[in-house]
Short mmCIF file of C-alpha atoms and ligand atoms in Angstrom, two decimals:
data_model
loop_
_atom_site.label_atom_id
_atom_site.label_comp_id
_atom_site.label_asym_id
_atom_site.label_seq_id
_atom_site.Cartn_x
_atom_site.Cartn_y
_atom_site.Cartn_z
CA MET A 1 55.01 12.00 37.81
CA ALA A 2 57.59 9.36 38.70
CA ALA A 3 60.43 9.18 36.20
CA PRO A 4 61.57 5.77 34.95
CA ALA A 5 64.58 4.29 36.72
CA GLN A 6 67.64 6.20 35.61
CA ASN A 7 69.42 3.05 34.41
CA LEU A 8 66.76 2.06 31.87
CA ARG A 9 68.01 2.16 28.28
CA ILE A 10 66.59 1.27 24.89
CA ASN A 11 68.22 -1.32 22.61
CA GLY A 12 70.40 0.81 20.34
CA GLU A 13 71.45 -2.12 18.16
CA ARG A 14 67.85 -3.14 17.43
CA LEU A 15 67.00 0.48 16.63
CA TRP A 16 69.95 0.78 14.24
CA ASP A 17 69.08 -2.53 12.52
CA SER A 18 65.52 -1.27 11.97
CA LEU A 19 66.81 2.01 10.51
CA MET A 20 69.08 0.11 8.10
CA GLU A 21 66.26 -2.29 7.18
CA MET A 22 63.88 0.57 6.39
CA ALA A 23 66.64 2.31 4.39
CA LYS A 24 66.63 -0.64 1.94
CA ILE A 25 63.17 0.48 0.76
CA GLY A 26 63.25 3.24 -1.84
CA PRO A 27 67.06 3.47 -2.08
CA GLY A 28 68.56 6.60 -3.59
CA VAL A 29 71.42 6.60 -6.09
CA ALA A 30 74.12 7.72 -3.63
CA GLY A 31 73.48 5.79 -0.41
CA GLY A 32 70.42 7.72 0.79
CA ASN A 33 66.72 7.29 0.09
CA ASN A 34 64.15 8.28 -2.49
CA ARG A 35 60.94 7.09 -0.79
CA GLN A 36 58.65 9.94 -1.77
CA THR A 37 55.17 10.15 -0.40
CA LEU A 38 52.42 7.96 -1.91
CA THR A 39 54.83 6.11 -4.19
CA ASP A 40 54.93 2.31 -4.21
CA GLU A 41 58.09 2.56 -2.12
CA ASP A 42 56.20 4.61 0.48
CA GLY A 43 53.60 1.85 0.55
CA GLU A 44 56.32 -0.78 1.07
CA GLY A 45 57.86 1.22 3.92
CA ARG A 46 54.44 1.55 5.55
CA ALA A 47 53.87 -2.21 5.30
CA LEU A 48 57.23 -2.95 6.91
CA PHE A 49 56.56 -0.48 9.73
CA GLN A 50 53.08 -1.98 10.29
CA SER A 51 54.50 -5.53 10.42
CA TRP A 52 56.98 -4.46 13.10
CA CYS A 53 54.27 -2.73 15.14
CA GLU A 54 51.99 -5.74 14.97
CA ALA A 55 54.90 -7.97 16.01
CA ALA A 56 55.27 -5.66 19.02
CA GLY A 57 51.64 -6.28 19.92
CA CYS A 58 50.22 -2.97 18.73
CA THR A 59 46.77 -2.42 17.30
CA MET A 60 46.89 -0.34 14.11
CA GLY A 61 44.80 2.70 13.12
CA LEU A 62 44.78 4.46 9.74
CA ASP A 63 42.98 7.72 8.98
CA GLN A 64 41.71 9.28 5.75
CA MET A 65 45.03 11.05 5.14
CA GLY A 66 46.97 7.83 5.51
CA ASN A 67 48.33 8.80 8.93
CA MET A 68 49.28 5.55 10.71
CA PHE A 69 48.79 4.93 14.45
CA ALA A 70 50.30 1.95 16.33
CA ARG A 71 48.74 1.73 19.80
CA ARG A 72 50.20 0.00 22.89
CA GLU A 73 47.50 -0.28 25.53
CA GLY A 74 47.79 1.43 28.91
CA SER A 75 46.26 0.35 32.20
CA ASP A 76 43.62 3.06 31.83
CA PRO A 77 42.03 2.74 28.38
CA GLU A 78 40.18 6.02 28.97
CA ALA A 79 43.39 7.96 29.53
CA LEU A 80 44.42 10.05 26.53
CA PRO A 81 47.40 8.40 24.84
CA VAL A 82 50.91 9.82 24.65
CA TYR A 83 51.77 10.06 20.96
CA VAL A 84 55.26 9.77 19.53
CA GLY A 85 56.32 9.82 15.91
CA SER A 86 57.32 11.64 12.73
CA HIS A 87 57.33 10.69 9.01
CA LEU A 88 58.60 7.85 6.78
CA ASP A 89 58.48 9.76 3.49
CA THR A 90 61.77 11.18 2.19
CA GLN A 91 63.09 13.83 -0.16
CA PRO A 92 63.96 12.62 -3.70
CA THR A 93 67.63 12.81 -2.68
CA GLY A 94 66.96 12.29 1.01
CA GLY A 95 68.85 10.70 3.83
CA LYS A 96 68.11 7.55 5.83
CA TYR A 97 67.25 9.33 9.09
CA ASP A 98 65.15 12.49 8.41
CA GLY A 99 61.74 11.55 9.83
CA VAL A 100 62.48 7.83 9.89
CA LEU A 101 64.42 8.13 13.15
CA GLY A 102 61.38 9.74 14.75
CA VAL A 103 59.05 6.91 13.75
CA LEU A 104 61.37 3.98 14.48
CA SER A 105 62.58 5.48 17.76
CA GLY A 106 58.92 5.53 18.82
CA LEU A 107 58.66 1.86 17.93
CA GLU A 108 61.87 1.20 19.90
CA VAL A 109 60.25 2.80 22.96
CA LEU A 110 57.40 0.27 22.72
CA ARG A 111 59.76 -2.64 22.07
CA THR A 112 61.78 -1.67 25.18
CA LEU A 113 58.64 -1.39 27.32
CA ASN A 114 57.72 -4.90 26.15
CA ASP A 115 61.22 -6.20 26.98
CA LEU A 116 61.03 -4.69 30.47
CA GLY A 117 57.39 -5.69 31.04
CA ILE A 118 56.54 -2.10 31.98
CA ARG A 119 52.91 -0.95 31.97
CA THR A 120 51.98 2.70 31.69
CA LYS A 121 48.72 4.33 32.72
CA HIS A 122 48.31 6.19 29.41
CA PRO A 123 48.37 4.21 26.17
CA ILE A 124 51.28 5.09 23.86
CA VAL A 125 50.74 5.54 20.11
CA VAL A 126 53.50 5.60 17.50
CA THR A 127 52.60 7.70 14.45
CA ASN A 128 53.69 8.01 10.84
CA PHE A 129 52.34 11.23 9.29
CA THR A 130 51.82 11.21 5.52
CA ASN A 131 53.74 13.64 3.30
CA GLU A 132 55.76 15.61 5.80
CA GLU A 133 58.30 16.62 3.15
CA GLY A 134 55.94 18.53 0.87
CA THR A 135 58.14 17.82 -2.15
CA ARG A 136 55.82 15.76 -4.35
CA TYR A 137 52.76 17.47 -2.87
CA ALA A 138 53.13 20.97 -1.43
CA PRO A 139 52.94 22.12 1.31
CA ALA A 140 55.19 20.36 3.77
CA MET A 141 53.56 18.70 6.82
CA LEU A 142 50.36 18.36 4.79
CA SER A 143 48.73 15.52 6.76
CA SER A 144 49.68 16.69 10.24
CA GLY A 145 48.28 20.00 9.02
CA VAL A 146 44.93 18.39 8.17
CA PHE A 147 45.06 16.54 11.52
CA ALA A 148 45.53 19.88 13.32
CA GLY A 149 42.73 21.54 11.37
CA ILE A 150 45.05 23.85 9.38
CA HIS A 151 44.05 22.48 5.96
CA THR A 152 40.80 20.84 4.83
CA GLN A 153 40.97 17.24 3.67
CA ASP A 154 39.32 18.13 0.36
CA TRP A 155 41.98 20.75 -0.36
CA ALA A 156 44.69 18.23 0.53
CA TYR A 157 43.12 15.54 -1.68
CA ASP A 158 43.18 17.97 -4.62
CA ARG A 159 46.90 18.77 -4.37
CA GLU A 160 48.61 17.75 -7.59
CA ASP A 161 52.15 16.52 -8.22
CA ALA A 162 54.28 17.56 -11.26
CA GLU A 163 52.48 14.94 -13.38
CA GLY A 164 49.03 16.16 -12.37
CA LYS A 165 48.32 13.14 -10.13
CA LYS A 166 46.09 14.08 -7.21
CA PHE A 167 47.03 13.33 -3.59
CA GLY A 168 43.70 11.63 -2.84
CA ASP A 169 43.94 9.39 -5.90
CA GLU A 170 47.53 8.36 -5.17
CA LEU A 171 46.72 7.64 -1.52
CA LYS A 172 43.95 5.29 -2.65
CA ARG A 173 46.14 3.78 -5.39
CA ILE A 174 48.81 2.65 -2.91
CA GLY A 175 46.09 1.25 -0.65
CA TRP A 176 46.81 3.38 2.43
CA ARG A 177 43.70 5.53 2.69
CA GLY A 178 42.01 4.61 5.97
CA GLU A 179 38.41 5.11 7.06
CA GLU A 180 39.14 6.92 10.33
CA GLU A 181 38.18 10.60 10.33
CA VAL A 182 41.28 12.81 10.54
CA GLY A 183 41.94 14.77 13.72
CA THR A 184 39.41 13.05 15.98
CA ARG A 185 42.18 11.49 18.05
CA LYS A 186 42.94 13.50 21.21
CA MET A 187 46.47 13.42 22.60
CA HIS A 188 47.76 13.67 26.19
CA ALA A 189 51.07 14.82 24.66
CA PHE A 190 53.16 14.43 21.51
CA PHE A 191 56.94 13.92 21.29
CA GLU A 192 59.06 13.87 18.13
CA LEU A 193 62.74 12.87 17.91
CA HIS A 194 64.41 14.26 14.79
CA ILE A 195 67.94 14.76 13.49
CA GLU A 196 68.89 18.44 13.81
CA GLN A 197 69.46 18.93 10.06
CA GLY A 198 71.83 21.73 11.01
CA PRO A 199 75.41 22.07 12.40
CA ILE A 200 74.86 23.44 15.92
CA LEU A 201 74.78 20.31 18.15
CA GLU A 202 77.81 18.73 16.48
CA ALA A 203 79.74 22.02 16.58
CA GLU A 204 78.89 22.51 20.28
CA GLY A 205 79.69 18.87 21.09
CA LYS A 206 76.19 18.20 22.46
CA ASP A 207 74.35 14.85 22.21
CA ILE A 208 70.85 16.24 22.69
CA GLY A 209 68.90 19.28 21.46
CA VAL A 210 66.06 20.30 23.79
CA VAL A 211 63.89 22.01 21.20
CA THR A 212 62.09 24.97 22.78
CA HIS A 213 60.94 26.62 19.54
CA GLY A 214 60.65 26.06 15.80
CA GLN A 215 61.32 28.85 13.31
CA GLY A 216 58.48 29.92 11.03
CA LEU A 217 58.36 29.10 7.32
CA SER A 218 56.96 30.89 4.25
CA TRP A 219 56.70 29.37 0.74
CA THR A 220 55.80 31.83 -2.06
CA GLN A 221 55.43 30.41 -5.56
CA VAL A 222 56.56 33.00 -8.12
CA THR A 223 55.62 32.88 -11.83
CA ILE A 224 57.48 35.15 -14.26
CA GLU A 225 56.44 35.32 -17.92
CA GLY A 226 58.24 36.86 -20.88
CA LYS A 227 58.48 35.47 -24.41
CA ASP A 228 60.22 32.31 -25.48
CA SER A 229 62.32 32.97 -28.59
CA HIS A 230 65.50 31.86 -30.37
CA THR A 231 68.65 32.21 -28.25
CA GLY A 232 70.66 32.82 -31.40
CA SER A 233 68.70 35.10 -33.66
CA THR A 234 66.82 37.26 -31.12
CA PRO A 235 68.75 40.55 -30.65
CA MET A 236 69.53 41.30 -26.97
CA PRO A 237 67.35 44.45 -26.80
CA MET A 238 64.32 42.47 -28.02
CA ARG A 239 64.50 39.69 -25.46
CA LYS A 240 61.82 39.05 -22.78
CA ASN A 241 63.97 36.65 -20.78
CA ALA A 242 61.96 35.18 -17.89
CA GLY A 243 65.02 33.17 -16.81
CA LEU A 244 67.04 36.34 -16.35
CA GLY A 245 64.14 37.84 -14.41
CA MET A 246 64.21 34.84 -12.07
CA ALA A 247 67.96 35.18 -11.61
CA LYS A 248 67.58 38.84 -10.56
CA VAL A 249 64.71 37.97 -8.17
CA LEU A 250 66.73 35.15 -6.58
CA GLU A 251 69.67 37.54 -6.11
CA LYS A 252 67.22 39.82 -4.30
CA VAL A 253 65.91 36.90 -2.16
CA ASP A 254 69.47 36.26 -0.97
CA GLU A 255 70.00 39.98 -0.21
CA ILE A 256 66.71 40.19 1.74
CA ALA A 257 67.62 37.15 3.87
CA TRP A 258 71.12 38.50 4.58
CA SER A 259 69.57 41.84 5.60
CA HIS A 260 68.04 39.96 8.56
CA ALA A 261 71.21 38.07 9.55
CA PRO A 262 72.04 36.01 11.54
CA HIS A 263 68.78 34.08 11.94
CA ALA A 264 66.78 34.60 8.73
CA VAL A 265 67.31 32.34 5.70
CA GLY A 266 66.04 32.42 2.11
CA ALA A 267 66.44 30.46 -1.14
CA ALA A 268 64.55 28.69 -3.92
CA GLY A 269 64.91 24.91 -4.21
CA HIS A 270 62.00 24.28 -6.58
CA ILE A 271 62.56 25.80 -10.05
CA ASN A 272 60.80 24.99 -13.33
CA VAL A 273 61.89 26.64 -16.59
CA PHE A 274 59.72 26.53 -19.72
CA PRO A 275 60.29 25.30 -22.35
CA ASN A 276 63.68 24.32 -20.84
CA SER A 277 65.30 23.92 -24.26
CA ARG A 278 68.95 24.75 -24.83
CA ASN A 279 68.27 27.18 -27.68
CA VAL A 280 65.10 28.84 -26.45
CA ILE A 281 65.03 31.91 -24.22
CA PRO A 282 62.78 30.93 -21.29
CA GLY A 283 59.33 32.40 -21.77
CA LYS A 284 58.13 31.31 -18.34
CA VAL A 285 59.66 30.27 -15.04
CA VAL A 286 57.90 29.00 -11.89
CA PHE A 287 59.85 28.80 -8.64
CA THR A 288 59.16 28.64 -4.89
CA VAL A 289 60.89 31.06 -2.52
CA ASP A 290 61.47 29.53 0.95
CA PHE A 291 61.94 32.18 3.68
CA ARG A 292 62.39 31.24 7.37
CA SER A 293 62.99 33.03 10.65
CA PRO A 294 62.22 32.57 14.36
CA ASP A 295 60.63 36.05 14.20
CA LEU A 296 57.23 36.40 12.48
CA SER A 297 57.71 40.10 11.73
CA VAL A 298 60.92 39.25 9.87
CA ILE A 299 59.12 36.63 7.77
CA GLU A 300 56.37 39.14 6.95
CA ASP A 301 58.99 41.75 5.99
CA MET A 302 60.80 39.31 3.70
CA GLU A 303 57.55 38.25 2.03
CA ALA A 304 56.52 41.87 1.44
CA ARG A 305 59.93 42.89 0.04
CA LEU A 306 59.95 39.91 -2.31
CA ARG A 307 56.70 41.15 -3.86
CA VAL A 308 57.76 44.82 -4.09
CA GLU A 309 61.28 44.13 -5.41
CA GLY A 310 60.10 41.31 -7.66
CA GLN A 311 57.44 43.53 -9.23
CA LYS A 312 60.05 46.25 -9.86
CA ILE A 313 62.42 43.81 -11.55
CA ALA A 314 59.63 42.49 -13.77
CA ASP A 315 58.41 45.99 -14.68
CA ASP A 316 61.93 47.13 -15.59
CA MET A 317 62.33 44.09 -17.88
CA GLY A 318 58.88 44.17 -19.45
CA LEU A 319 57.99 40.82 -17.85
CA SER A 320 54.86 39.81 -15.94
CA ILE A 321 55.15 38.38 -12.43
CA SER A 322 52.67 36.81 -10.01
CA PHE A 323 52.97 35.52 -6.46
CA GLU A 324 51.03 32.76 -4.66
CA LYS A 325 51.51 31.79 -0.99
CA VAL A 326 51.69 27.98 -1.14
CA GLY A 327 52.80 27.10 2.36
CA GLY A 328 53.85 28.42 5.70
CA PHE A 329 53.48 28.42 9.44
CA ASP A 330 54.26 30.89 12.21
CA PRO A 331 57.21 30.39 14.59
CA VAL A 332 56.36 27.75 17.20
CA ALA A 333 56.87 27.74 20.99
CA PHE A 334 56.66 24.16 22.28
CA ASP A 335 54.89 23.14 25.50
CA GLU A 336 56.91 24.03 28.59
CA GLY A 337 55.84 20.90 30.49
CA CYS A 338 56.89 18.60 27.67
CA VAL A 339 60.13 20.53 27.10
CA THR A 340 60.91 20.16 30.82
CA ALA A 341 60.29 16.39 30.56
CA VAL A 342 62.81 16.25 27.69
CA ARG A 343 65.40 18.38 29.50
CA GLY A 344 64.96 16.39 32.73
CA ALA A 345 65.44 13.12 30.87
CA ALA A 346 68.67 14.34 29.27
CA GLU A 347 69.92 15.49 32.69
CA ARG A 348 69.02 12.22 34.44
CA LEU A 349 70.79 10.29 31.70
CA GLY A 350 73.87 12.46 32.06
CA LEU A 351 73.76 13.46 28.38
CA SER A 352 75.23 16.75 27.16
CA HIS A 353 72.36 18.91 25.96
CA MET A 354 71.40 22.44 24.98
CA ASP A 355 68.22 24.35 24.18
CA LEU A 356 67.67 24.70 20.45
CA ILE A 357 65.38 26.40 17.92
CA SER A 358 64.49 24.02 15.08
CA GLY A 359 65.61 25.35 11.70
CA ALA A 360 63.47 22.85 9.80
CA GLY A 361 59.72 22.40 9.92
CA HIS A 362 58.28 19.23 11.46
CA ASP A 363 54.92 17.55 12.05
CA ALA A 364 55.36 18.58 15.69
CA CYS A 365 54.99 22.22 14.58
CA TRP A 366 51.38 21.57 13.59
CA ILE A 367 50.56 19.02 16.32
CA ASN A 368 51.66 21.68 18.82
CA ARG A 369 48.42 23.48 17.88
CA VAL A 370 46.25 20.63 19.25
CA ALA A 371 48.31 18.91 21.97
CA PRO A 372 51.15 19.65 24.41
CA THR A 373 54.19 18.97 22.21
CA ALA A 374 57.97 18.92 22.37
CA MET A 375 60.86 17.77 20.18
CA ILE A 376 64.20 16.15 20.85
CA MET A 377 67.09 16.50 18.40
CA CYS A 378 70.26 14.53 17.85
CA PRO A 379 73.27 15.82 15.88
CA CYS A 380 73.93 14.92 12.26
CA VAL A 381 77.33 14.87 10.57
CA ASP A 382 78.32 18.34 9.27
CA GLY A 383 74.71 19.37 9.87
CA LEU A 384 73.91 17.92 6.45
CA SER A 385 70.37 16.83 5.56
CA HIS A 386 68.09 16.73 2.50
CA ASN A 387 71.15 15.14 0.92
CA GLU A 388 71.83 11.43 0.38
CA ALA A 389 75.05 11.77 2.38
CA GLU A 390 73.02 12.59 5.54
CA GLU A 391 74.65 10.66 8.39
CA ILE A 392 74.30 10.15 12.14
CA SER A 393 76.06 7.81 14.52
CA PRO A 394 74.39 4.81 16.22
CA GLU A 395 75.36 6.45 19.51
CA TRP A 396 73.54 9.68 18.66
CA ALA A 397 70.46 7.69 17.58
CA ALA A 398 70.51 5.66 20.80
CA ALA A 399 71.03 8.69 23.05
CA GLY A 400 68.15 10.56 21.41
CA THR A 401 65.91 7.52 21.76
CA ASP A 402 66.88 7.04 25.41
CA VAL A 403 65.77 10.63 26.09
CA LEU A 404 62.58 9.99 24.12
CA PHE A 405 61.95 6.82 26.14
CA HIS A 406 62.39 8.58 29.47
CA ALA A 407 60.31 11.63 28.51
CA VAL A 408 57.49 9.57 27.00
CA VAL A 409 57.36 6.97 29.78
CA GLU A 410 57.46 9.62 32.50
CA THR A 411 54.56 11.41 30.76
CA ALA A 412 52.64 8.15 30.24
CA GLU A 413 53.13 7.30 33.97
CA ILE A 414 54.47 3.87 34.89
CA VAL A 415 51.98 1.78 36.88
CA GLU A 416 54.02 -1.39 37.26
O1 LIG B 1 60.82 21.91 4.94
C1 LIG B 1 61.12 21.44 6.05
O2 LIG B 1 61.63 22.14 6.91
C2 LIG B 1 60.86 19.99 6.37
O3 LIG B 1 62.05 19.28 6.19
N1 LIG B 1 59.82 19.42 5.56
MN1 LIG B 2 61.75 15.62 8.65
MN1 LIG B 3 62.90 16.71 5.56
#
């Protein structure tokens, strides 16, 4: 396939303006974003994205999980489209670029093709996948998971947030439940540009990450029960302190992850304590242990040890403990052809680049099950993400989008 002329570049200023415009919707309290999935702010962000796509001449599709598809026609309407995209939903204390860069860089590819009057054989479709973050509704990458046939739509619709609101009801409430059946769209290829969310590219002084693999993820929800009682008048030997049990289990989670250094990681970010009163010993705690590794056998070992060690801790303390797997996916190897297109684009553009394993999960990890898929990463400052201080430079955003443009357009095949 003929690659686009080496001197073609996207409009970095327009891309940056769009990122800053989108960041105004669902602002956080410290300069980032809180645009959680299926909130009114998510609906506003979707509407803004759709208005931009329509202004760029796209026709819009919307499926029953709220996944959005903005289609630019190709010369061969029968040719399977090249898809490009990510997610517009954010963490509660999220940054302005996680996911959003991947959606708006896809739009920038279309805007640039329009500017240059370039036609491709394959149509190109920019996608926003619903609920990638998995914060309000576990698991992460829920809608790309339904699209890839990992989860059923009914199961997804029944997922509940902390207030007991169901995913399906909230999707309808914000008015973004489409009629299109999920997963019927077939893709020629899928590309996702994403900030690295880790420190490697910046530390190595590289502009581009050519993502060859994604590490696997395991979420185990742990419930420990003891007996809530007075923190003052209950003698120490009589306490059934579920909070202390959790503390010991989390110490063990850290130890297990370190035992598989340097690549494995483990922690709990979601923790609920009941009754969460200053003078009541917690009678119940519910928390989610997040283990990750590029090696499936390591993930399986960490999961197994959590259950064995956790049970021992609970037994020794006279507590009850239960475990529920609430999310996960195996380590991912992306499509060699698509990865080569990404690497070739970075080389042609003279950008410093390196192969990379993604530490975070992404919609591309599920889409890789149903279409040839690859990811591009750009650095982020101090590797920080899932924090309102998440930051990238306009130059990094533009370089990543230039590589996306060249990889996507080469794959979509220029006809004129
Ligand atoms: O959890 C993840 O890795 C992604 O950011 N949702
Ligand atoms: Mn993301
Ligand atoms: Mn994220």
